Tab-separated table of C-alpha atoms in Angstrom:
chain	number	residue	atom	x	y	z
A	1	MET	CA	142.772	127.023	112.019
A	2	ALA	CA	140.216	125.927	109.440
A	3	GLU	CA	142.994	125.265	106.926
A	4	ALA	CA	144.807	123.045	109.435
A	5	GLN	CA	141.598	121.110	110.134
A	6	ASN	CA	141.093	120.582	106.405
A	7	GLN	CA	144.635	119.263	106.062
A	8	ASP	CA	144.087	116.863	108.979
A	9	SER	CA	140.826	115.706	107.454
A	10	ASN	CA	142.380	115.165	104.045
A	11	GLN	CA	145.169	113.125	105.636
A	12	LEU	CA	142.638	110.927	107.479
A	13	LEU	CA	140.692	110.352	104.274
A	14	LYS	CA	143.930	109.429	102.507
A	15	VAL	CA	144.756	106.903	105.252
A	16	ARG	CA	141.361	105.224	104.840
A	17	ARG	CA	141.907	104.756	101.130
A	18	GLU	CA	145.369	103.374	101.804
A	19	LYS	CA	143.865	100.861	104.250
A	20	LEU	CA	141.378	99.773	101.572
A	21	ALA	CA	144.160	99.382	99.016
A	22	ALA	CA	146.142	97.242	101.461
A	23	LEU	CA	143.126	95.024	102.108
A	24	GLN	CA	142.529	94.591	98.403
A	25	GLU	CA	146.189	93.764	97.789
A	26	ALA	CA	146.002	91.121	100.536
A	27	GLY	CA	142.930	89.556	98.923
A	28	LYS	CA	140.572	90.879	101.650
A	29	ASP	CA	138.531	93.340	99.586
A	30	PRO	CA	135.326	93.927	101.611
A	31	PHE	CA	133.466	95.045	98.493
A	32	GLN	CA	133.766	91.535	97.089
A	33	ILE	CA	131.434	90.209	99.813
A	34	THR	CA	127.900	89.890	98.421
A	35	LYS	CA	125.845	88.792	101.446
A	36	TYR	CA	125.945	88.197	105.170
A	37	ASP	CA	123.529	86.082	107.197
A	38	VAL	CA	122.101	88.122	110.089
A	39	THR	CA	120.256	86.121	112.739
A	40	HIS	CA	119.465	88.860	115.256
A	41	HIS	CA	119.299	92.624	115.770
A	42	SER	CA	120.461	94.503	118.855
A	43	GLN	CA	117.091	95.086	120.518
A	44	GLU	CA	115.980	91.524	119.841
A	45	ILE	CA	119.024	90.299	121.771
A	46	ARG	CA	118.222	92.595	124.706
A	47	ASP	CA	114.550	91.647	124.729
A	48	ASP	CA	115.281	87.917	124.616
A	49	PHE	CA	118.504	87.862	126.652
A	50	GLU	CA	117.476	85.090	129.026
A	51	ALA	CA	116.881	82.692	126.144
A	52	LEU	CA	119.928	83.839	124.160
A	53	GLU	CA	122.559	84.029	126.916
A	54	GLY	CA	125.419	81.729	125.971
A	55	LYS	CA	123.966	81.153	122.483
A	56	GLN	CA	125.565	81.994	119.157
A	57	VAL	CA	124.204	84.941	117.180
A	58	SER	CA	125.167	86.804	114.043
A	59	ILE	CA	124.721	90.585	113.895
A	60	ALA	CA	125.811	93.237	111.412
A	61	GLY	CA	126.064	96.992	111.433
A	62	ARG	CA	128.244	100.090	111.503
A	63	VAL	CA	131.139	100.535	113.934
A	64	MET	CA	130.295	103.663	115.944
A	65	SER	CA	133.123	103.511	118.485
A	66	LYS	CA	136.215	101.424	119.348
A	67	ARG	CA	138.281	100.948	122.498
A	68	ILE	CA	141.542	99.094	121.831
A	69	MET	CA	143.052	97.560	124.965
A	70	GLY	CA	146.027	95.404	123.967
A	71	LYS	CA	144.891	91.835	123.446
A	72	ALA	CA	141.180	92.626	123.835
A	73	SER	CA	138.961	95.447	122.627
A	74	PHE	CA	135.397	96.694	122.661
A	75	CYS	CA	133.418	98.265	119.853
A	76	ASN	CA	129.837	99.410	119.447
A	77	VAL	CA	127.974	98.229	116.372
A	78	GLN	CA	124.863	100.107	115.255
A	79	ASP	CA	122.067	98.306	113.399
A	80	LEU	CA	118.446	99.119	112.598
A	81	GLN	CA	117.330	98.714	116.214
A	82	GLY	CA	120.164	100.465	118.056
A	83	ASP	CA	123.668	99.753	119.349
A	84	MET	CA	125.230	96.495	120.570
A	85	GLN	CA	128.507	96.319	122.461
A	86	VAL	CA	130.912	93.741	121.060
A	87	TYR	CA	133.895	92.251	122.937
A	88	VAL	CA	136.709	91.334	120.540
A	89	ALA	CA	139.635	89.312	121.950
A	90	ARG	CA	142.740	88.218	120.061
A	91	ASP	CA	142.561	84.725	121.535
A	92	SER	CA	138.951	84.330	120.356
A	93	ILE	CA	139.223	85.493	116.747
A	94	GLY	CA	142.907	84.806	115.995
A	95	GLU	CA	146.040	86.946	115.828
A	96	GLU	CA	145.805	88.037	112.169
A	97	PRO	CA	142.051	88.829	112.234
A	98	TYR	CA	142.617	90.796	115.458
A	99	ALA	CA	145.403	92.802	113.829
A	100	ASP	CA	143.016	93.563	110.968
A	101	PHE	CA	140.247	94.529	113.393
A	102	LYS	CA	142.471	97.046	115.154
A	103	LYS	CA	142.871	98.867	111.820
A	104	TYR	CA	139.135	99.136	111.206
A	105	ASP	CA	137.702	102.654	111.368
A	106	VAL	CA	134.604	104.160	112.925
A	107	GLY	CA	132.047	104.039	110.137
A	108	ASP	CA	133.115	100.652	108.759
A	109	ILE	CA	130.358	98.052	108.429
A	110	VAL	CA	131.109	94.702	110.040
A	111	GLY	CA	129.518	91.344	110.651
A	112	ILE	CA	129.931	89.742	114.076
A	113	GLU	CA	129.451	86.063	114.915
A	114	GLY	CA	129.638	85.361	118.611
A	115	GLU	CA	128.131	84.443	121.943
A	116	VAL	CA	125.659	86.553	123.895
A	117	PHE	CA	126.820	87.445	127.415
A	118	LYS	CA	126.591	90.132	130.057
A	119	THR	CA	129.663	92.088	131.194
A	120	LYS	CA	130.638	92.618	134.828
A	121	THR	CA	128.950	96.031	134.636
A	122	GLY	CA	125.712	94.387	133.490
A	123	GLU	CA	125.782	95.416	129.826
A	124	ILE	CA	124.380	92.866	127.390
A	125	SER	CA	127.055	92.246	124.755
A	126	VAL	CA	128.317	89.830	122.113
A	127	HIS	CA	131.661	88.031	122.581
A	128	ALA	CA	132.978	87.878	119.009
A	129	GLY	CA	134.218	84.582	117.617
A	130	LYS	CA	134.572	86.011	114.127
A	131	VAL	CA	134.636	89.552	112.730
A	132	THR	CA	134.032	90.190	109.019
A	133	LEU	CA	134.608	93.547	107.336
A	134	LEU	CA	131.609	93.990	105.024
A	135	SER	CA	132.169	97.537	103.781
A	136	LYS	CA	134.961	100.083	104.184
A	137	SER	CA	133.900	103.648	105.026
A	138	LEU	CA	136.007	106.135	103.091
A	139	GLN	CA	134.449	109.194	104.748
A	140	ILE	CA	134.605	110.449	108.323
A	141	LEU	CA	131.465	110.528	110.463
A	142	PRO	CA	130.751	113.600	112.612
A	143	GLU	CA	132.298	113.497	116.077
A	144	LYS	CA	130.117	111.269	118.256
A	145	TYR	CA	129.432	113.486	121.241
A	146	HIS	CA	128.539	116.563	119.204
A	147	GLY	CA	126.575	114.610	116.638
A	148	LEU	CA	125.269	116.070	113.412
A	149	VAL	CA	123.611	119.351	114.391
A	150	ASN	CA	123.948	121.492	111.249
A	151	THR	CA	120.383	121.355	109.926
A	152	ASP	CA	121.372	122.143	106.338
A	153	ILE	CA	123.789	119.185	106.265
A	154	ARG	CA	121.238	117.014	108.078
A	155	TYR	CA	118.621	117.555	105.369
A	156	ARG	CA	121.059	117.305	102.453
A	157	GLN	CA	122.818	114.211	103.839
A	158	ARG	CA	119.905	112.405	105.439
A	159	TYR	CA	121.895	109.167	105.360
A	160	THR	CA	124.439	110.678	107.765
A	161	ASP	CA	121.646	112.185	109.844
A	162	LEU	CA	120.048	108.741	110.265
A	163	ILE	CA	123.377	107.287	111.410
A	164	MET	CA	124.181	110.008	113.937
A	165	ASN	CA	120.752	110.920	115.341
A	166	GLU	CA	118.725	108.107	116.863
A	167	GLU	CA	115.610	110.293	117.208
A	168	VAL	CA	115.614	110.956	113.469
A	169	LYS	CA	115.573	107.251	112.751
A	170	LYS	CA	112.674	106.826	115.197
A	171	THR	CA	110.732	109.572	113.403
A	172	PHE	CA	110.942	107.832	110.052
A	173	VAL	CA	110.170	104.419	111.488
A	174	ALA	CA	107.097	106.059	113.052
A	175	ARG	CA	106.182	107.639	109.700
A	176	SER	CA	106.117	104.221	108.072
A	177	LYS	CA	103.995	102.831	110.900
A	178	ILE	CA	101.549	105.769	110.651
A	179	ILE	CA	100.957	105.168	106.947
A	180	SER	CA	100.591	101.423	107.523
A	181	ALA	CA	98.068	102.071	110.316
A	182	ILE	CA	96.045	104.367	108.053
A	183	ARG	CA	95.984	101.730	105.333
A	184	ARG	CA	94.849	99.015	107.724
A	185	TYR	CA	92.099	101.225	109.129
A	186	LEU	CA	90.726	102.165	105.720
A	187	ASP	CA	91.026	98.636	104.362
A	188	GLU	CA	88.960	97.424	107.310
A	189	GLN	CA	86.340	100.062	106.464
A	190	GLY	CA	85.971	98.623	102.961
A	191	PHE	CA	88.055	101.195	101.061
A	192	LEU	CA	90.060	100.270	97.957
A	193	GLU	CA	93.548	101.727	97.517
A	194	VAL	CA	94.050	102.959	93.943
A	195	GLU	CA	96.595	104.869	91.864
A	196	THR	CA	95.887	107.804	89.556
A	197	PRO	CA	98.064	109.806	87.097
A	198	MET	CA	100.758	112.222	88.227
A	199	LEU	CA	101.204	113.812	84.797
A	200	VAL	CA	97.945	115.486	83.823
A	201	ALA	CA	96.633	117.867	81.179
A	202	ASN	CA	94.543	119.740	83.738
A	203	ALA	CA	95.891	120.111	87.285
A	204	GLY	CA	92.700	120.685	89.248
A	205	GLY	CA	91.157	119.854	92.582
A	206	ALA	CA	93.001	122.427	94.694
A	207	ALA	CA	93.948	126.097	94.770
A	208	ALA	CA	97.634	125.882	93.883
A	209	ARG	CA	100.033	126.758	91.091
A	210	PRO	CA	101.231	123.635	89.263
A	211	PHE	CA	104.629	122.671	87.936
A	212	GLU	CA	104.617	122.439	84.148
A	213	THR	CA	106.633	120.216	81.828
A	214	HIS	CA	106.585	118.954	78.249
A	215	TYR	CA	105.792	115.434	77.106
A	216	ASN	CA	108.124	114.925	74.133
A	217	ALA	CA	106.524	111.749	72.772
A	218	LEU	CA	103.132	113.436	72.367
A	219	ASP	CA	104.488	116.968	71.891
A	220	GLU	CA	102.116	118.174	74.588
A	221	ASP	CA	102.505	120.414	77.615
A	222	VAL	CA	101.466	118.653	80.811
A	223	LYS	CA	101.414	119.458	84.517
A	224	LEU	CA	102.321	117.613	87.684
A	225	ARG	CA	99.204	116.960	89.732
A	226	ILE	CA	98.372	119.296	92.609
A	227	SER	CA	95.601	117.058	93.936
A	228	LEU	CA	94.169	113.544	93.648
A	229	GLU	CA	90.546	114.642	93.612
A	230	LEU	CA	89.223	114.675	90.080
A	231	TYR	CA	90.454	111.216	89.106
A	232	LEU	CA	89.235	109.633	92.333
A	233	LYS	CA	85.788	111.140	91.746
A	234	ARG	CA	85.777	109.566	88.290
A	235	LEU	CA	86.145	106.218	90.071
A	236	ILE	CA	83.159	106.994	92.291
A	237	VAL	CA	81.202	107.648	89.072
A	238	GLY	CA	82.440	104.270	87.841
A	239	GLY	CA	80.942	102.506	90.851
A	240	LEU	CA	83.965	102.030	93.126
A	241	GLU	CA	82.083	103.284	96.170
A	242	ARG	CA	85.006	103.707	98.587
A	243	VAL	CA	88.444	104.630	97.241
A	244	TYR	CA	91.608	106.229	98.570
A	245	GLU	CA	95.079	107.068	97.349
A	246	ILE	CA	98.269	107.973	99.221
A	247	GLY	CA	100.682	109.696	96.888
A	248	ARG	CA	102.940	112.592	96.056
A	249	VAL	CA	101.460	115.841	94.800
A	250	PHE	CA	103.376	118.871	93.562
A	251	ARG	CA	102.657	122.549	94.178
A	252	ASN	CA	104.828	125.325	92.786
A	253	GLU	CA	104.988	127.329	95.992
A	254	GLY	CA	107.481	128.463	98.595
A	255	LEU	CA	109.377	126.550	101.250
A	256	ASP	CA	108.672	127.043	104.951
A	257	ALA	CA	108.146	125.060	108.148
A	258	ARG	CA	104.800	123.737	106.876
A	259	HIS	CA	105.278	123.579	103.115
A	260	ASN	CA	107.411	121.577	100.694
A	261	PRO	CA	106.722	121.728	96.948
A	262	GLU	CA	106.274	117.947	96.824
A	263	PHE	CA	104.475	116.291	99.689
A	264	THR	CA	102.363	113.272	100.547
A	265	LEU	CA	98.619	113.666	100.261
A	266	MET	CA	95.917	111.136	100.997
A	267	GLU	CA	92.472	111.591	99.547
A	268	LEU	CA	89.506	109.326	100.044
A	269	TYR	CA	85.973	109.347	98.681
A	270	GLN	CA	82.928	107.493	99.941
A	271	ALA	CA	79.637	107.276	98.072
A	272	TYR	CA	76.329	107.820	99.850
A	273	THR	CA	77.687	109.889	102.726
A	274	ASP	CA	78.352	113.584	103.382
A	275	TYR	CA	80.813	115.791	105.242
A	276	ASN	CA	79.362	114.695	108.577
A	277	GLY	CA	80.322	111.127	107.709
A	278	MET	CA	83.796	112.368	106.816
A	279	MET	CA	84.097	114.072	110.229
A	280	ASP	CA	83.217	110.849	112.021
A	281	LEU	CA	85.648	108.814	109.909
A	282	THR	CA	88.457	111.338	110.474
A	283	GLU	CA	87.981	111.533	114.223
A	284	ASN	CA	87.939	107.759	114.541
A	285	MET	CA	90.937	107.292	112.231
A	286	PHE	CA	93.110	109.856	114.045
A	287	ARG	CA	92.390	108.135	117.366
A	288	HIS	CA	93.079	104.709	115.887
A	289	VAL	CA	96.423	105.751	114.357
A	290	ALA	CA	97.592	107.582	117.508
A	291	LYS	CA	96.699	104.615	119.689
A	292	GLU	CA	98.397	102.104	117.388
A	293	VAL	CA	101.587	104.094	116.754
A	294	CYS	CA	101.994	106.118	119.978
A	295	GLY	CA	100.137	103.813	122.366
A	296	THR	CA	97.933	106.691	123.545
A	297	THR	CA	95.402	109.226	122.258
A	298	THR	CA	97.095	112.042	124.199
A	299	VAL	CA	100.211	113.251	122.415
A	300	SER	CA	102.653	116.056	123.188
A	301	TYR	CA	103.450	118.618	120.512
A	302	GLY	CA	105.835	121.457	121.235
A	303	GLY	CA	105.239	121.027	124.966
A	304	VAL	CA	101.432	121.146	124.579
A	305	GLU	CA	99.269	118.112	125.330
A	306	ILE	CA	96.932	117.376	122.411
A	307	ASP	CA	93.907	115.260	123.356
A	308	LEU	CA	92.720	113.150	120.428
A	309	GLY	CA	90.595	110.998	122.728
A	310	LYS	CA	87.777	113.416	123.513
A	311	PRO	CA	85.203	114.563	120.908
A	312	PHE	CA	86.664	117.093	118.490
A	313	GLU	CA	85.119	120.566	118.655
A	314	ARG	CA	82.846	121.463	115.720
A	315	ILE	CA	82.300	125.122	114.811
A	316	THR	CA	81.282	126.979	111.634
A	317	MET	CA	83.705	129.408	110.025
A	318	VAL	CA	81.325	132.315	110.670
A	319	GLU	CA	80.950	131.290	114.340
A	320	ALA	CA	84.740	131.022	114.688
A	321	VAL	CA	85.283	134.508	113.232
A	322	LYS	CA	82.622	135.881	115.564
A	323	LYS	CA	84.250	134.145	118.546
A	324	TYR	CA	87.830	135.281	117.911
A	325	ALA	CA	87.466	138.492	115.825
A	326	ASP	CA	84.183	139.741	117.316
A	327	VAL	CA	82.731	140.190	113.815
A	328	ASP	CA	79.441	138.527	112.848
A	329	PHE	CA	79.353	138.064	109.094
A	330	ASN	CA	75.706	136.978	109.326
A	331	GLU	CA	75.066	140.694	109.876
A	332	VAL	CA	77.235	141.777	106.925
A	333	PRO	CA	74.924	142.219	103.903
A	334	ASP	CA	77.325	142.263	100.937
A	335	THR	CA	80.859	142.513	99.579
A	336	ALA	CA	81.047	146.287	99.958
A	337	ALA	CA	80.217	146.053	103.654
A	338	ALA	CA	82.714	143.203	104.073
A	339	LYS	CA	85.495	145.263	102.484
A	340	LYS	CA	84.672	148.195	104.735
A	341	LEU	CA	85.006	145.904	107.778
A	342	ALA	CA	88.323	144.596	106.438
A	343	ASP	CA	89.600	148.155	106.098
A	344	GLU	CA	88.599	148.880	109.684
A	345	LYS	CA	90.319	145.731	110.993
A	346	GLY	CA	93.449	146.092	108.845
A	347	VAL	CA	92.774	142.906	106.843
A	348	HIS	CA	94.391	143.096	103.403
A	349	TYR	CA	92.294	141.991	100.425
A	350	GLU	CA	92.384	142.208	96.641
A	351	GLU	CA	89.890	144.084	94.504
A	352	ARG	CA	88.502	140.842	93.048
A	353	HIS	CA	87.667	139.430	96.486
A	354	THR	CA	84.030	138.961	97.465
A	355	LYS	CA	82.361	138.709	100.868
A	356	GLY	CA	83.128	134.986	101.019
A	357	ASP	CA	86.826	135.552	100.320
A	358	ILE	CA	86.974	138.191	103.048
A	359	ILE	CA	85.345	135.870	105.603
A	360	ASN	CA	88.186	133.447	104.892
A	361	LEU	CA	90.789	136.229	105.225
A	362	PHE	CA	89.340	137.137	108.636
A	363	PHE	CA	89.519	133.470	109.608
A	364	GLU	CA	93.186	133.231	108.623
A	365	GLU	CA	94.042	136.498	110.367
A	366	PHE	CA	92.190	136.106	113.664
A	367	VAL	CA	91.179	132.459	114.181
A	368	GLU	CA	93.725	129.866	113.023
A	369	GLU	CA	96.297	130.562	115.751
A	370	HIS	CA	93.731	129.696	118.447
A	371	LEU	CA	92.830	126.244	117.076
A	372	VAL	CA	95.318	124.158	119.044
A	373	GLN	CA	93.087	121.299	120.210
A	374	PRO	CA	91.325	119.264	117.474
A	375	THR	CA	88.645	121.480	115.886
A	376	PHE	CA	86.476	120.942	112.826
A	377	VAL	CA	85.798	124.297	111.144
A	378	MET	CA	82.706	123.860	108.986
A	379	ASP	CA	80.562	125.582	106.350
A	380	HIS	CA	82.940	127.657	104.245
A	381	PRO	CA	81.863	130.381	101.803
A	382	VAL	CA	81.021	129.057	98.341
A	383	GLU	CA	83.541	131.425	96.706
A	384	ILE	CA	86.523	129.517	98.155
A	385	SER	CA	85.048	126.034	97.610
A	386	PRO	CA	84.549	125.405	93.875
A	387	LEU	CA	84.021	121.635	94.151
A	388	THR	CA	81.710	121.493	97.171
A	389	LYS	CA	77.968	121.020	97.554
A	390	ARG	CA	76.017	124.056	98.795
A	391	LYS	CA	74.125	123.984	102.090
A	392	PRO	CA	70.433	123.679	101.168
A	393	ASP	CA	69.351	126.232	103.788
A	394	LYS	CA	72.284	128.646	103.194
A	395	PRO	CA	73.357	128.434	99.524
A	396	GLU	CA	76.082	131.060	100.003
A	397	TYR	CA	77.921	128.472	102.142
A	398	VAL	CA	78.983	124.901	101.412
A	399	GLU	CA	79.156	121.591	103.265
A	400	ARG	CA	82.879	121.659	103.877
A	401	PHE	CA	85.174	121.353	106.878
A	402	GLU	CA	88.838	121.685	107.699
A	403	LEU	CA	90.356	119.992	110.747
A	404	PHE	CA	92.796	122.150	112.693
A	405	ILE	CA	95.238	120.846	115.318
A	406	THR	CA	98.154	122.873	116.720
A	407	ALA	CA	96.853	125.819	114.644
A	408	ARG	CA	97.529	123.854	111.452
A	409	GLU	CA	95.136	122.549	108.852
A	410	MET	CA	95.294	118.753	108.963
A	411	CYS	CA	92.658	117.903	106.379
A	412	ASN	CA	90.010	119.390	104.121
A	413	ALA	CA	86.683	117.696	103.362
A	414	TYR	CA	83.466	118.215	101.411
A	415	SER	CA	80.065	116.961	100.670
A	416	GLU	CA	81.139	116.646	97.048
A	417	LEU	CA	79.413	118.673	94.378
A	418	ASN	CA	77.687	116.233	92.034
A	419	ASP	CA	75.477	118.701	90.127
A	420	PRO	CA	77.175	119.070	86.718
A	421	ILE	CA	75.304	122.295	85.880
A	422	ASP	CA	76.389	123.992	89.129
A	423	GLN	CA	79.918	122.600	88.680
A	424	ARG	CA	80.240	124.116	85.218
A	425	GLU	CA	79.188	127.521	86.536
A	426	ARG	CA	81.804	127.311	89.270
A	427	PHE	CA	84.483	126.346	86.786
A	428	LYS	CA	83.483	129.449	84.793
A	429	ALA	CA	83.972	131.546	87.921
A	430	GLN	CA	87.397	129.937	88.394
A	431	GLU	CA	88.302	130.695	84.771
A	432	ALA	CA	87.356	134.326	85.369
A	433	ALA	CA	89.522	134.439	88.497
A	434	LEU	CA	92.415	132.964	86.505
A	435	ALA	CA	91.971	135.633	83.837
A	436	ALA	CA	91.965	138.266	86.598
A	437	GLY	CA	95.392	137.130	87.776
A	438	ASP	CA	94.721	134.311	90.260
A	439	GLU	CA	97.411	131.786	89.310
A	440	GLU	CA	95.944	129.203	91.719
A	441	ALA	CA	92.472	129.149	90.124
A	442	ASN	CA	91.207	125.995	88.394
A	443	THR	CA	90.337	125.576	84.724
A	444	THR	CA	87.446	123.555	83.334
A	445	ASP	CA	88.162	119.832	83.086
A	446	GLU	CA	85.833	118.668	80.311
A	447	ASP	CA	86.396	114.947	80.869
A	448	PHE	CA	85.556	115.388	84.544
A	449	MET	CA	82.436	117.318	83.531
A	450	ASN	CA	81.484	114.422	81.274
A	451	ALA	CA	81.873	112.027	84.202
A	452	LEU	CA	79.625	114.197	86.377
A	453	GLU	CA	77.005	114.286	83.623
A	454	ILE	CA	77.004	110.478	83.540
A	455	GLY	CA	76.108	110.755	87.230
A	456	MET	CA	77.935	110.728	90.577
A	457	PRO	CA	76.080	109.633	93.714
A	458	PRO	CA	76.031	111.791	96.868
A	459	THR	CA	79.624	111.526	98.072
A	460	GLY	CA	81.822	112.602	100.948
A	461	GLY	CA	85.461	113.314	100.194
A	462	ILE	CA	88.516	114.386	102.150
A	463	GLY	CA	92.188	115.181	101.697
A	464	TYR	CA	94.780	114.667	104.449
A	465	GLY	CA	98.273	116.125	104.656
A	466	ILE	CA	100.135	112.990	105.700
A	467	ASP	CA	103.304	114.936	106.477
A	468	ARG	CA	101.487	117.178	108.968
A	469	LEU	CA	99.948	114.169	110.702
A	470	VAL	CA	103.442	112.661	111.011
A	471	MET	CA	104.701	115.989	112.412
A	472	LEU	CA	101.954	115.891	115.043
A	473	LEU	CA	102.508	112.291	116.140
A	474	THR	CA	106.325	112.574	116.213
A	475	ASP	CA	106.477	116.063	117.776
A	476	SER	CA	108.412	117.403	114.784
A	477	PRO	CA	108.465	121.211	114.370
A	478	ALA	CA	108.984	121.416	110.594
A	479	ILE	CA	107.872	119.460	107.550
A	480	ARG	CA	111.521	118.892	106.586
A	481	ASP	CA	111.921	116.851	109.759
A	482	VAL	CA	109.442	114.248	108.471
A	483	LEU	CA	110.554	114.166	104.812
A	484	LEU	CA	113.507	111.884	104.194
A	485	PHE	CA	114.741	114.055	101.336
A	486	PRO	CA	113.173	117.536	101.516
A	487	THR	CA	113.555	120.011	98.683
A	488	MET	CA	116.729	122.067	99.100
A	489	LYS	CA	118.226	124.912	97.125
A	490	THR	CA	121.085	123.588	95.017
A	491	LEU	CA	124.644	124.547	95.889
A	492	GLY	CA	127.188	125.396	93.231
A	493	GLY	CA	124.951	124.238	90.413
A	494	LYS	CA	124.112	120.848	91.888
A	495	ASP	CA	122.540	119.473	95.040
A	496	GLN	CA	125.124	118.657	97.673
């Protein structure tokens, strides 16, 4: 059966190439056409039908279906905004052009010049006066009514996915609008958008394993950045008081529904504020973006209504663990007692872990799954926050928060550490962790230390996972659904 289908498919592909050869021999090679003047798109025609009825328009797009009926035919042409029905009659376009049109295939790209009208059934359409073949499709699109449902093919051939699945196209249009809305919001708040290096000698600013490569011209090993943080802080030192960057970062980690080794991160830093200021900015920005892109601050994700309009809950990490795990780490005196508790609760830890690490392990084990509505989790242990300012009244904790929505971390923010002496000690602790086998630990960045010694003002900073925000606002279950070209395992030695 499969062999017969392959033979049929090969024959159809052969016929398409023969049609192209015939067109070229007749001097009608579509690939010789260099431009086509488009005056309208499908939705624009629908929206402005009263003004356009009876008027001439020019549209272009891909033929998605054809119905040949003797001397007159219908086809559906898909453009950026959707589909438009086109009525093609022999008497309107001429006998030879109509004969050519009948040979066109689903998937071909055409230009249509014609008059806007409404059919007897009430469908807004274009009555073609001229049809131009702009590109010949030499492949076969998936069958219309079944669509493209194989997720592996969808991700590997995103171009086909965009053609066949209207919702996919809407997701990526929304992604673009989300990023534009973020930029407008921050620009209005006085932030400057900047760019910082992707190839770095020291990949710091996050707990992640970097990708490594070699720079031939300088004969130096370099890394792909895992964060934007340390360079943006240098700019705060330099006097650019409000900066942000939206860019790709690279982390040498696994693939799952929430993680891709390259993803879009936004980090921003604001002088003379703290993590409370970052909470206010984040809450306001999320509402602004949802309202602008979705038209509402209440969005549905996986069948659950997420309310971005009401004040986000604020809770410390220790309070959250007490609430959901019934363990109060304020009553736990030291690391030994914390490890004993972990043993009792079945929480796995490593020998090098301290009390602060174990608090975080309890949080991951017992708390995260409950944080569906927007929740700021504040005041993390200092051991897991090497770049964050300590709380003056509780130096074992830091002024840090993570925002959780749908049980996922959406952003991570600090009152930034600007004490160079404290920072150097924390880098030393990170170096020790690296030596003990923690591949995600940071190493000392001496140029960054020099910048801190020149002097950085009190600063609030935050990093946002743009892909996860897009997932939330487009109700997409996996990160691959919001990445145009997600990382895929190669097939047969090359990506297919």
